[in-house]
mmCIF file of C-alpha atoms in Angstrom:
data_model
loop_
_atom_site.group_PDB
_atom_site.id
_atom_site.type_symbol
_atom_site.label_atom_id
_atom_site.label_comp_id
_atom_site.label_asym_id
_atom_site.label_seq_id
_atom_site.Cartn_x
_atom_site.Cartn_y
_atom_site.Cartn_z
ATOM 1 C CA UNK A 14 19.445 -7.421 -7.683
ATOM 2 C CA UNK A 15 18.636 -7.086 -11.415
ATOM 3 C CA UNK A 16 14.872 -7.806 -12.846
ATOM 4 C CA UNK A 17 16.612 -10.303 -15.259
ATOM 5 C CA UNK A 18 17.843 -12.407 -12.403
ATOM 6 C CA UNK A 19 14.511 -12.599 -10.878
ATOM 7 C CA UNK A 20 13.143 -13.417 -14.282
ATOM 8 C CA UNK A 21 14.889 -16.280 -14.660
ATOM 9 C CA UNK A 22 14.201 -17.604 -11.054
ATOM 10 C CA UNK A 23 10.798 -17.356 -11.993
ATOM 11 C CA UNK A 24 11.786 -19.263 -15.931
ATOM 12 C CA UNK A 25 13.033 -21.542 -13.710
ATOM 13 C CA UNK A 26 10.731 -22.907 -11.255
ATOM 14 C CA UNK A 27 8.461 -25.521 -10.804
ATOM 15 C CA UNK A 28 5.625 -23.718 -8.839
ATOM 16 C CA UNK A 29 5.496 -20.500 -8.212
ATOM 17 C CA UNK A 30 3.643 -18.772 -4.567
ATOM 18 C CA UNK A 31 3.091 -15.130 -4.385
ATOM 19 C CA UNK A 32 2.211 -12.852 -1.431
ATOM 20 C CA UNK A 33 1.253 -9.747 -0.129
ATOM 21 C CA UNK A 34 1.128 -7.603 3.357
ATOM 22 C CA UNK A 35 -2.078 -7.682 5.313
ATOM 23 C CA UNK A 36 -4.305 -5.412 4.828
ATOM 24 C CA UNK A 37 -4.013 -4.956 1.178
ATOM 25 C CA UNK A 38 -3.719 -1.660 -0.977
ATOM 26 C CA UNK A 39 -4.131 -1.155 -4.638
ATOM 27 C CA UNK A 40 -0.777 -1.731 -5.387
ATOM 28 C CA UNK A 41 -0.868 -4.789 -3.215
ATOM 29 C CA UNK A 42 -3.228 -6.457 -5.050
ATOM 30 C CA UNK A 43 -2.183 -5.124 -8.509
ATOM 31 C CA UNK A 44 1.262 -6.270 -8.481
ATOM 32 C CA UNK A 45 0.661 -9.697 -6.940
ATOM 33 C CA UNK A 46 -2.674 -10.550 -9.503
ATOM 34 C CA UNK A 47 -1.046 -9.104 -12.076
ATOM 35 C CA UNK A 48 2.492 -10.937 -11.972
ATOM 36 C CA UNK A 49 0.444 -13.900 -11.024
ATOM 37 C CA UNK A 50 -1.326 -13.900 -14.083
ATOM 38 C CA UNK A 51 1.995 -13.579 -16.268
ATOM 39 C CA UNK A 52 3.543 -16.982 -14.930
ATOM 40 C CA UNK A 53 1.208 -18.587 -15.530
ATOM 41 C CA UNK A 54 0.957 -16.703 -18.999
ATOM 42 C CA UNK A 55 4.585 -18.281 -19.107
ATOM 43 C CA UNK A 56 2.768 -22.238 -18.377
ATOM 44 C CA UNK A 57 4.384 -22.265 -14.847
ATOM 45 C CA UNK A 58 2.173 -23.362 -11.912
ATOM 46 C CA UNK A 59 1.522 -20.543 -9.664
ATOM 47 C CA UNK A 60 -0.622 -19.699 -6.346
ATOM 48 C CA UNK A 61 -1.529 -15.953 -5.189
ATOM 49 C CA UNK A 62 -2.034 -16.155 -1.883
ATOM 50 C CA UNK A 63 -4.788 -14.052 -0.345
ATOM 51 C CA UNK A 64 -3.857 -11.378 2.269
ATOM 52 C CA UNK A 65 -7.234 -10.702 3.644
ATOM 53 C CA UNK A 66 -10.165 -8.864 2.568
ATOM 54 C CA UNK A 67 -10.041 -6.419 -0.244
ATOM 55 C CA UNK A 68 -10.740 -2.949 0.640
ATOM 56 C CA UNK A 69 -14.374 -2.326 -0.383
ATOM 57 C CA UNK A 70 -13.526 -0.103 -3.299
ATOM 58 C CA UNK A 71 -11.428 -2.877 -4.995
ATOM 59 C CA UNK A 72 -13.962 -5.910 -4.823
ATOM 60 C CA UNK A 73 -15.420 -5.149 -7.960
ATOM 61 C CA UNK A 74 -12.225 -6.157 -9.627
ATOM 62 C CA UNK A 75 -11.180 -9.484 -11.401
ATOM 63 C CA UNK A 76 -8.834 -11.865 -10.052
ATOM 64 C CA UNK A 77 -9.886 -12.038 -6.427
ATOM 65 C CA UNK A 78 -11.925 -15.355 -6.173
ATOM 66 C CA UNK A 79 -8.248 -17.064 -7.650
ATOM 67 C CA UNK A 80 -6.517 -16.451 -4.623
ATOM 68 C CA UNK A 81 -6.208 -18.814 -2.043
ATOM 69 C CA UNK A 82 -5.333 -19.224 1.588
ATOM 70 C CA UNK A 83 -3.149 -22.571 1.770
ATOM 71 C CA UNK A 84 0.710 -22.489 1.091
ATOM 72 C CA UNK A 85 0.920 -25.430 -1.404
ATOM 73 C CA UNK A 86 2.997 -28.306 -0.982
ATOM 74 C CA UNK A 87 5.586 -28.635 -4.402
ATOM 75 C CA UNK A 88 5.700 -24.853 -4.435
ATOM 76 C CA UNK A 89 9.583 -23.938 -4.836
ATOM 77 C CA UNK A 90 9.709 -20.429 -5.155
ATOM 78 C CA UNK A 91 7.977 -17.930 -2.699
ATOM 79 C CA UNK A 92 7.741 -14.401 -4.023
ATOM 80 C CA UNK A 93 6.551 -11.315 -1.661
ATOM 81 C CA UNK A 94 5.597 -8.138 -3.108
ATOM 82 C CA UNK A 95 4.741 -4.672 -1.789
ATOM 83 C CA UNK A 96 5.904 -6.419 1.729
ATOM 84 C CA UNK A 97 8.455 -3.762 3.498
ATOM 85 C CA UNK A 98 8.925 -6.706 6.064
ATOM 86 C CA UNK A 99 8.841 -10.376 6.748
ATOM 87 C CA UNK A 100 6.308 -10.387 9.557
ATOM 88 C CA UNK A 101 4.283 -7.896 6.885
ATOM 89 C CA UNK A 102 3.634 -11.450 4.509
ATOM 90 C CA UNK A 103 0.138 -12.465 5.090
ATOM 91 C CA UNK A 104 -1.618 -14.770 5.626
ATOM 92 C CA UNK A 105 1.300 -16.312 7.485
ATOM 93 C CA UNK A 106 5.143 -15.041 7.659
ATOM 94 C CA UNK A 107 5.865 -18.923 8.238
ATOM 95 C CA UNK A 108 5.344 -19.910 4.370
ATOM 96 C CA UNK A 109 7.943 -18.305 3.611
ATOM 97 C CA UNK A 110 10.117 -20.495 4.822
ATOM 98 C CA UNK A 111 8.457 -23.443 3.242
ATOM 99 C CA UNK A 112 9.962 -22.502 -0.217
ATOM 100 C CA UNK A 113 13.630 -23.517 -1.538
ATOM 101 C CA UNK A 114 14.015 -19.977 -2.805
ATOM 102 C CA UNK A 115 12.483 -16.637 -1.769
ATOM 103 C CA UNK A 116 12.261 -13.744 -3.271
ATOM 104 C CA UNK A 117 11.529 -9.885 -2.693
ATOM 105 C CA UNK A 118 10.130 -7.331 -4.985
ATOM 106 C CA UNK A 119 9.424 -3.974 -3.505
ATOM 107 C CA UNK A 120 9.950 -0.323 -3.515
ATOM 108 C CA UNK A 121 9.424 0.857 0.095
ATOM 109 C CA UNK A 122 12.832 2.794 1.198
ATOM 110 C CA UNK A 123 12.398 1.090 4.729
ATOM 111 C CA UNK A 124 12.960 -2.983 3.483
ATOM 112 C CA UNK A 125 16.104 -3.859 4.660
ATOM 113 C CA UNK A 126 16.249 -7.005 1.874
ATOM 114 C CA UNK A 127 14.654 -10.422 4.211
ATOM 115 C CA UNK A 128 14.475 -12.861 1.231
ATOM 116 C CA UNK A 129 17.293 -14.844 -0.972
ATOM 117 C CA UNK A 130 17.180 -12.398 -3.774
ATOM 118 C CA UNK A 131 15.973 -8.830 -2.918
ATOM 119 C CA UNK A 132 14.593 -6.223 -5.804
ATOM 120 C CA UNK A 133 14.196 -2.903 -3.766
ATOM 121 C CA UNK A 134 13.988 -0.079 -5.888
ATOM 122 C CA UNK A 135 12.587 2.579 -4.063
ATOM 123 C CA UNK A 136 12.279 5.429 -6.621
ATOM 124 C CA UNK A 137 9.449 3.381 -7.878
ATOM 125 C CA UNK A 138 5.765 5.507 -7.785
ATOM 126 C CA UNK A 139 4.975 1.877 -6.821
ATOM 127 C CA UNK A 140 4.875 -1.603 -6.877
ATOM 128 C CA UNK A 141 2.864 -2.025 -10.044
ATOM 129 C CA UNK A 142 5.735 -0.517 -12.114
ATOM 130 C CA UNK A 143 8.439 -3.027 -11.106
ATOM 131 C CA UNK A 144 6.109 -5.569 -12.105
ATOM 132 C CA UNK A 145 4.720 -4.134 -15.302
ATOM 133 C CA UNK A 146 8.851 -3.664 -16.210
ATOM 134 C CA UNK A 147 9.517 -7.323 -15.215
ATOM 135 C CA UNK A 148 6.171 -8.932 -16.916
ATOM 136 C CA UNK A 149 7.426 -6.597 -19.983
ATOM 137 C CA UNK A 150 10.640 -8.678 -20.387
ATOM 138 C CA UNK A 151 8.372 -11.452 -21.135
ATOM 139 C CA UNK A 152 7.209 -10.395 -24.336
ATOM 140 C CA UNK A 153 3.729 -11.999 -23.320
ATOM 141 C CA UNK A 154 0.975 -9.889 -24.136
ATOM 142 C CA UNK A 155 -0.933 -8.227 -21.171
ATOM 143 C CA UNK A 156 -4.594 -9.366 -20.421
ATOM 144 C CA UNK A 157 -7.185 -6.885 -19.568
ATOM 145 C CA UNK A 158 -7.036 -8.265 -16.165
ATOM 146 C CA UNK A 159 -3.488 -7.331 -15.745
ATOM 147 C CA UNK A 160 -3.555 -4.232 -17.460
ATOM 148 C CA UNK A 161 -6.460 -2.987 -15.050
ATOM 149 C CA UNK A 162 -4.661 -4.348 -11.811
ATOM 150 C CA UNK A 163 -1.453 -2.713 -12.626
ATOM 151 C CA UNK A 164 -3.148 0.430 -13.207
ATOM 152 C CA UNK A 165 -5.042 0.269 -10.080
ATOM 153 C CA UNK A 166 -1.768 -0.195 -8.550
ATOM 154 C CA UNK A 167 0.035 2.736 -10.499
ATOM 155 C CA UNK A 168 -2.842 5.370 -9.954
ATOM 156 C CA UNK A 169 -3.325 4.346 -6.133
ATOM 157 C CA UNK A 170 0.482 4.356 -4.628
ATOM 158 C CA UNK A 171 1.251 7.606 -6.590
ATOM 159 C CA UNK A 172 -1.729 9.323 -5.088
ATOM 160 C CA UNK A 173 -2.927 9.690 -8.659
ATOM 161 C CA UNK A 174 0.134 10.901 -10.036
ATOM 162 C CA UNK A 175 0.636 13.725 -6.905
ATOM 163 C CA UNK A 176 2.794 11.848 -5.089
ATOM 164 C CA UNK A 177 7.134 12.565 -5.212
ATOM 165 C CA UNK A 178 7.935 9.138 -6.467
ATOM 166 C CA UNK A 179 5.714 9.506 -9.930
ATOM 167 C CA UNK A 180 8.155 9.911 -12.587
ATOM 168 C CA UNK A 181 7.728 9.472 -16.407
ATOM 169 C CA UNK A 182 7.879 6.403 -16.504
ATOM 170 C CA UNK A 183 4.818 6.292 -14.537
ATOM 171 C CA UNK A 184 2.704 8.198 -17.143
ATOM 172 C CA UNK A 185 4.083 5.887 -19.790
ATOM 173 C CA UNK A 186 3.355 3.105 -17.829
ATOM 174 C CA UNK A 187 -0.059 4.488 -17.857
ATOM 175 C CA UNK A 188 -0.490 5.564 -21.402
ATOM 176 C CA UNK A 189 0.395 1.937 -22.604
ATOM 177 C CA UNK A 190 -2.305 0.719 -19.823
ATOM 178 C CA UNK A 191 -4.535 2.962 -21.682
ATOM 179 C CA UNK A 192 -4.264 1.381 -25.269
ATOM 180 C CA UNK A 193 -4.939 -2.112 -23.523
ATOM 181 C CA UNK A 194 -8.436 -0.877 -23.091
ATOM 182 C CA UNK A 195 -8.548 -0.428 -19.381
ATOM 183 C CA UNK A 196 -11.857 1.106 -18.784
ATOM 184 C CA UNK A 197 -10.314 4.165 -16.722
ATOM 185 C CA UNK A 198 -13.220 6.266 -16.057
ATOM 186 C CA UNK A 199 -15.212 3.070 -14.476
ATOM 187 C CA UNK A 200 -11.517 2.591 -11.932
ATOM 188 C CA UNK A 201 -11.813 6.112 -11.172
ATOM 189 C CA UNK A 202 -15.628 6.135 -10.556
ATOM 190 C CA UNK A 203 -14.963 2.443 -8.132
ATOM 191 C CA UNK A 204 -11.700 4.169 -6.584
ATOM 192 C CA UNK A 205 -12.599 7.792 -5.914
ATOM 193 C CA UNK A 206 -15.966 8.523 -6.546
ATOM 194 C CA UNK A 207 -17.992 6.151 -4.640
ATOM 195 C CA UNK A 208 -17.501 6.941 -1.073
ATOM 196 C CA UNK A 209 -20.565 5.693 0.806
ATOM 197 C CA UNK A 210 -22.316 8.240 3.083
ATOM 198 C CA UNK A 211 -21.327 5.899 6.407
ATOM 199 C CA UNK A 212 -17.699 6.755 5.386
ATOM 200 C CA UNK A 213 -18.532 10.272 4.294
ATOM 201 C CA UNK A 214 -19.527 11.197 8.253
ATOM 202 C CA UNK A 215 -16.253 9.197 9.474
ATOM 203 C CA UNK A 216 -14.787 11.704 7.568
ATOM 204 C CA UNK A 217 -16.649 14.855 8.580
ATOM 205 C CA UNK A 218 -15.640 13.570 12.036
ATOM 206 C CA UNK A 219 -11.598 13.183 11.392
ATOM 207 C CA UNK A 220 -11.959 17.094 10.184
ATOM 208 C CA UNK A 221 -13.579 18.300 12.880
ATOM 209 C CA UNK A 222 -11.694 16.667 15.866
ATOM 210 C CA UNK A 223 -8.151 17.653 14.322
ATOM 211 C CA UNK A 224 -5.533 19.262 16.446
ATOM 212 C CA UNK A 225 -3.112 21.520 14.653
ATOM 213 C CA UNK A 226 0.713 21.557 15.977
ATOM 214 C CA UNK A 227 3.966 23.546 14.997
ATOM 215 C CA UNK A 228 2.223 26.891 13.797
ATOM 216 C CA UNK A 229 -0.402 24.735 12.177
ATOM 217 C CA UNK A 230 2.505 22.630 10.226
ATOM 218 C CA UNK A 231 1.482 19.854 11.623
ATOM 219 C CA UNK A 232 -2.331 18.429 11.319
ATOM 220 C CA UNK A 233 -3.857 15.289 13.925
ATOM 221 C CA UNK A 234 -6.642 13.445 14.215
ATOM 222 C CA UNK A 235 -8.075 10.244 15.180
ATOM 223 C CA UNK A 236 -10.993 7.767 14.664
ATOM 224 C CA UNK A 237 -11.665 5.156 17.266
ATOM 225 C CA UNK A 238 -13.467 1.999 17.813
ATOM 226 C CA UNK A 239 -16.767 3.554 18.860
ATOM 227 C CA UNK A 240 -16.622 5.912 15.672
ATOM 228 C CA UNK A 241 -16.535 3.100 13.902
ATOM 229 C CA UNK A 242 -19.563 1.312 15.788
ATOM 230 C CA UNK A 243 -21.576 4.597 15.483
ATOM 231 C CA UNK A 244 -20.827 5.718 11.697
ATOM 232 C CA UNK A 245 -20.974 1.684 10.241
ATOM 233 C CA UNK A 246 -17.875 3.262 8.463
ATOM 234 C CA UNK A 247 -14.789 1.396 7.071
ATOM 235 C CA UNK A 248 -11.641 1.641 8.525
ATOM 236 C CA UNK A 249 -9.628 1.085 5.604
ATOM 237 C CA UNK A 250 -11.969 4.224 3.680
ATOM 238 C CA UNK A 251 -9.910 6.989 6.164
ATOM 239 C CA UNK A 252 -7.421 8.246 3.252
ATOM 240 C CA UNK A 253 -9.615 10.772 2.310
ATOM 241 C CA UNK A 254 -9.340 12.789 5.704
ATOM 242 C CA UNK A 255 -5.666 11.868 5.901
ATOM 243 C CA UNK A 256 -5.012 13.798 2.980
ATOM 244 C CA UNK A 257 -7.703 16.449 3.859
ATOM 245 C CA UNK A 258 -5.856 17.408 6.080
ATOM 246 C CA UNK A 259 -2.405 17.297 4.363
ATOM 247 C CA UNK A 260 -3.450 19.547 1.653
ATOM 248 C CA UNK A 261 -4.582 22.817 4.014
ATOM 249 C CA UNK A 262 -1.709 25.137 2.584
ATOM 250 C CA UNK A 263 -0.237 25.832 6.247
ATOM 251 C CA UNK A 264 -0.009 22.432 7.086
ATOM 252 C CA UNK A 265 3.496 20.307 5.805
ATOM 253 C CA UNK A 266 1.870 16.852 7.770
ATOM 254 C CA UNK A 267 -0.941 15.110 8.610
ATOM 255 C CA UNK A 268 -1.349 12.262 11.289
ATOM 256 C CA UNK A 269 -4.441 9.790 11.644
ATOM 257 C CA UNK A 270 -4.206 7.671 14.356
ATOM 258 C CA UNK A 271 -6.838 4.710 13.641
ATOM 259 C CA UNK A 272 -7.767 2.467 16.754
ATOM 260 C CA UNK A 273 -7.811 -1.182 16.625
ATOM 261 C CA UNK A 274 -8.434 -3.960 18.956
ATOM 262 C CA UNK A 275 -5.668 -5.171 21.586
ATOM 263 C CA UNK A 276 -5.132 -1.432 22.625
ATOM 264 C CA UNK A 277 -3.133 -0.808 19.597
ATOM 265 C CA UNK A 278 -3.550 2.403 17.038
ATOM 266 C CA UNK A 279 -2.442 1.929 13.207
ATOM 267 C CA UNK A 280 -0.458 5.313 12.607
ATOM 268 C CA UNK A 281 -0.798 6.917 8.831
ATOM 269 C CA UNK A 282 1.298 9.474 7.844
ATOM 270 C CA UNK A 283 1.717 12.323 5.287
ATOM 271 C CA UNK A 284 3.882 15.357 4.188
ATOM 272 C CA UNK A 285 4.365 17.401 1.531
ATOM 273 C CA UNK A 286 7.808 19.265 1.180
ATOM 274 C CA UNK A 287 10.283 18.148 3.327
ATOM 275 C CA UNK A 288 9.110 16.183 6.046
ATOM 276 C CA UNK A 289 10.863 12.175 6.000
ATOM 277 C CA UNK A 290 7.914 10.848 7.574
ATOM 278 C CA UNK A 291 9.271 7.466 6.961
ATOM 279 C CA UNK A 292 12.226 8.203 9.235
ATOM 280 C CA UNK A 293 9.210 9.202 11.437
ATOM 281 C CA UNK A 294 7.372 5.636 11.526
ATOM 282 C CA UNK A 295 10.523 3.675 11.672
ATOM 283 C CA UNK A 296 10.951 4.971 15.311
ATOM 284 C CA UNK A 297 7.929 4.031 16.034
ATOM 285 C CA UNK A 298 9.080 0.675 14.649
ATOM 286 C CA UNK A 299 7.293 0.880 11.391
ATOM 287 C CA UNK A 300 8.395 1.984 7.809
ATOM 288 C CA UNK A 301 7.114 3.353 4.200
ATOM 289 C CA UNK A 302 7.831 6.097 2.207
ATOM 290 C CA UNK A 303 9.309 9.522 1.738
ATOM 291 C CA UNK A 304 6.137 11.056 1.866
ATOM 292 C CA UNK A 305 4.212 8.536 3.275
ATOM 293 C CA UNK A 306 4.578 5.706 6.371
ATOM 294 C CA UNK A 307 2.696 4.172 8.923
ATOM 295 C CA UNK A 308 3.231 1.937 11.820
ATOM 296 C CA UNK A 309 1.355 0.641 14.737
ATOM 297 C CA UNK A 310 1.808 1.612 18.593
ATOM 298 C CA UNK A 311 0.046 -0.175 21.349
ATOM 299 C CA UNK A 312 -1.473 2.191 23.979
ATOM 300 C CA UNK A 313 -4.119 4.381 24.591
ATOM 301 C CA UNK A 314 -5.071 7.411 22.853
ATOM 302 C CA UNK A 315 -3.082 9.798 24.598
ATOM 303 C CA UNK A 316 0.101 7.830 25.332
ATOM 304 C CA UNK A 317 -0.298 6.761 21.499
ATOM 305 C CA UNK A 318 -0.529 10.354 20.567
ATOM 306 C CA UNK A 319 2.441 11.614 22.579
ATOM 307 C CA UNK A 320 4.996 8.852 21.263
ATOM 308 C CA UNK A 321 3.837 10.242 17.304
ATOM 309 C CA UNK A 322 4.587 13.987 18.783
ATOM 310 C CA UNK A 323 7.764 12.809 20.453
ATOM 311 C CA UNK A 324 9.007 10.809 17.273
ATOM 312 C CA UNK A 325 7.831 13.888 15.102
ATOM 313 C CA UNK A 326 9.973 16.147 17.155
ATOM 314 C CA UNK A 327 12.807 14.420 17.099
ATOM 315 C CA UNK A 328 12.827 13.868 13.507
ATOM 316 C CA UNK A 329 11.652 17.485 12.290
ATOM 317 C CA UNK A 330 14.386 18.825 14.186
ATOM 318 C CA UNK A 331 17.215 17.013 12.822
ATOM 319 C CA UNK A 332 16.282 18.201 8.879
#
């Protein structure tokens, strides 16, 4: 599906609704308050719906107070972004079907294309960069607003340019973010410089438990509900130890398991070189990227633990 097409879905509607996946990222938020912001740049109604608390490291931005947590009645077209799947679309997977049209835009390699008209594009760094390429066929100006969401977005789901998917369009995404006047050094302090000591012994903790695997290839660790009790730590703060551990030179991937409530762990994954871990989480029922996935398991720690070593196997094996 070309950007033009959706572009003119959007031209064409009366009221526009936008959504996210719980538990929202950077690019989350960037791409859905920034493409927000340009319809209604273009004088078309248009409600962002909110996918749950920010992480605590993006509340400082603009934007957030706007969203809202009712689907609206005349809204006609439904648009989820950053959303690998259907029952990913918060606050409720049921709006989605309260909309004459529906559309996807998204660059996870795991969406399988759930709505009428489906942008995948999955050698996107991210999110932000479809949107900043589809807001760019507008011709409207960007606001500060936008230019500082979409960068949050870009910097974030590339890792800060690390990440395989960056290309060159990603630094010239970011160059003409810079001569908007995005404050850069103040999203850099806010993103990755202003990790709160409660988070800074969750951390210490994640390093110190780790189990290594495959000749030290492969890198685990875990934080449970009582870690978070004990440290007053977030748990959406863990990336740091995640990729800790990713970046030891012997080690090609790192697992965090991350407890939650209902006896179910949220499962992040990393590699570096040649590891799929998305092929990884999707048999674990979950999905993502080359380089990085997640999904969620129910069980216990160890029985939670053994299913990631068991789908890790089985994929490492086969490349």
């Amino acid at each position: 599906m070309s950007r033009s097409r959706i572009l003119a879905e959007i031209q064409n509607a009366k009221h526009c609704v936008l959504a996210t996946h719980f538990q929202p990222d950077g690019d989350a938020l960037g791409s859905v308050l920034a493409l927000g912001e340009g319809i209604r740049a273009m004088g078309i109604p248009c409600t962002v719906l909110s996918p749950g608390e920010a992480p605590a490291n993006l509340q400082f931005m603009p934007l957030l107070s706007l969203m809202q947590n009712e689907m609206p009645e005349d809204a006609d077209v439904f648009i989820a972004l950053d959303a690998a799947e259907a029952a990913r679309v918060a606050p409720d997977p049921a709006f989605i079907q309260k909309a004459k049209r529906t559309i996807c835009i998204d660059h996870h390699r795991s969406n399988t294309g759930y709505m009428d008209l489906n942008w995948i594009d999955p050698d996107a760094g991210s999110t932000s960069e479809m949107v900043y390429a589809l807001l760019a066929d507008t011709k409207n100006p960007l606001t500060a607003a936008q230019a500082a969401w979409l960068y949050v977005g870009l910097v974030t789901d590339t890792g800060r340019f690390l990440y395989s998917g960056t290309s060159a369009s990603s630094h010239t995404m970011a160059a003409a973010l810079f001569d908007c006047g995005i404050d850069r050094d103040e999203i850099h302090r806010r993103l990755f410089q202003s990790q709160p000591k409660r988070d800074f012994e969750l951390y210490r903790q994640c390093l110190e438990r780790a189990v290594f695997y495959r000749n030290d290839q492969l890198a685990l660790s875990w934080i449970t509900l009582s870690d978070l009790k004990k440290t007053g730590a977030s748990s959406d703060q863990t990336d740091p130890a995640l990729h800790a551990l990713r970046d030891i030179e012997e080690v090609e991937m790192s697992v965090l398991l991350k407890e939650q409530e209902d006896a179910q762990f949220k499962v992040s994954l990393r590699s570096k070189r040649f590891v799929d871990v998305s092929a990884i989480a999707a048999h674990l029922g979950g999905g993502g990227h080359l380089r990085a996935a997640g999904c969620t398991v129910t069980g216990d720690l160890e029985t939670v633990r053994a299913k990631v070593l068991a789908a890790t196997d089985a994929v490492w094996k086969a490349q």
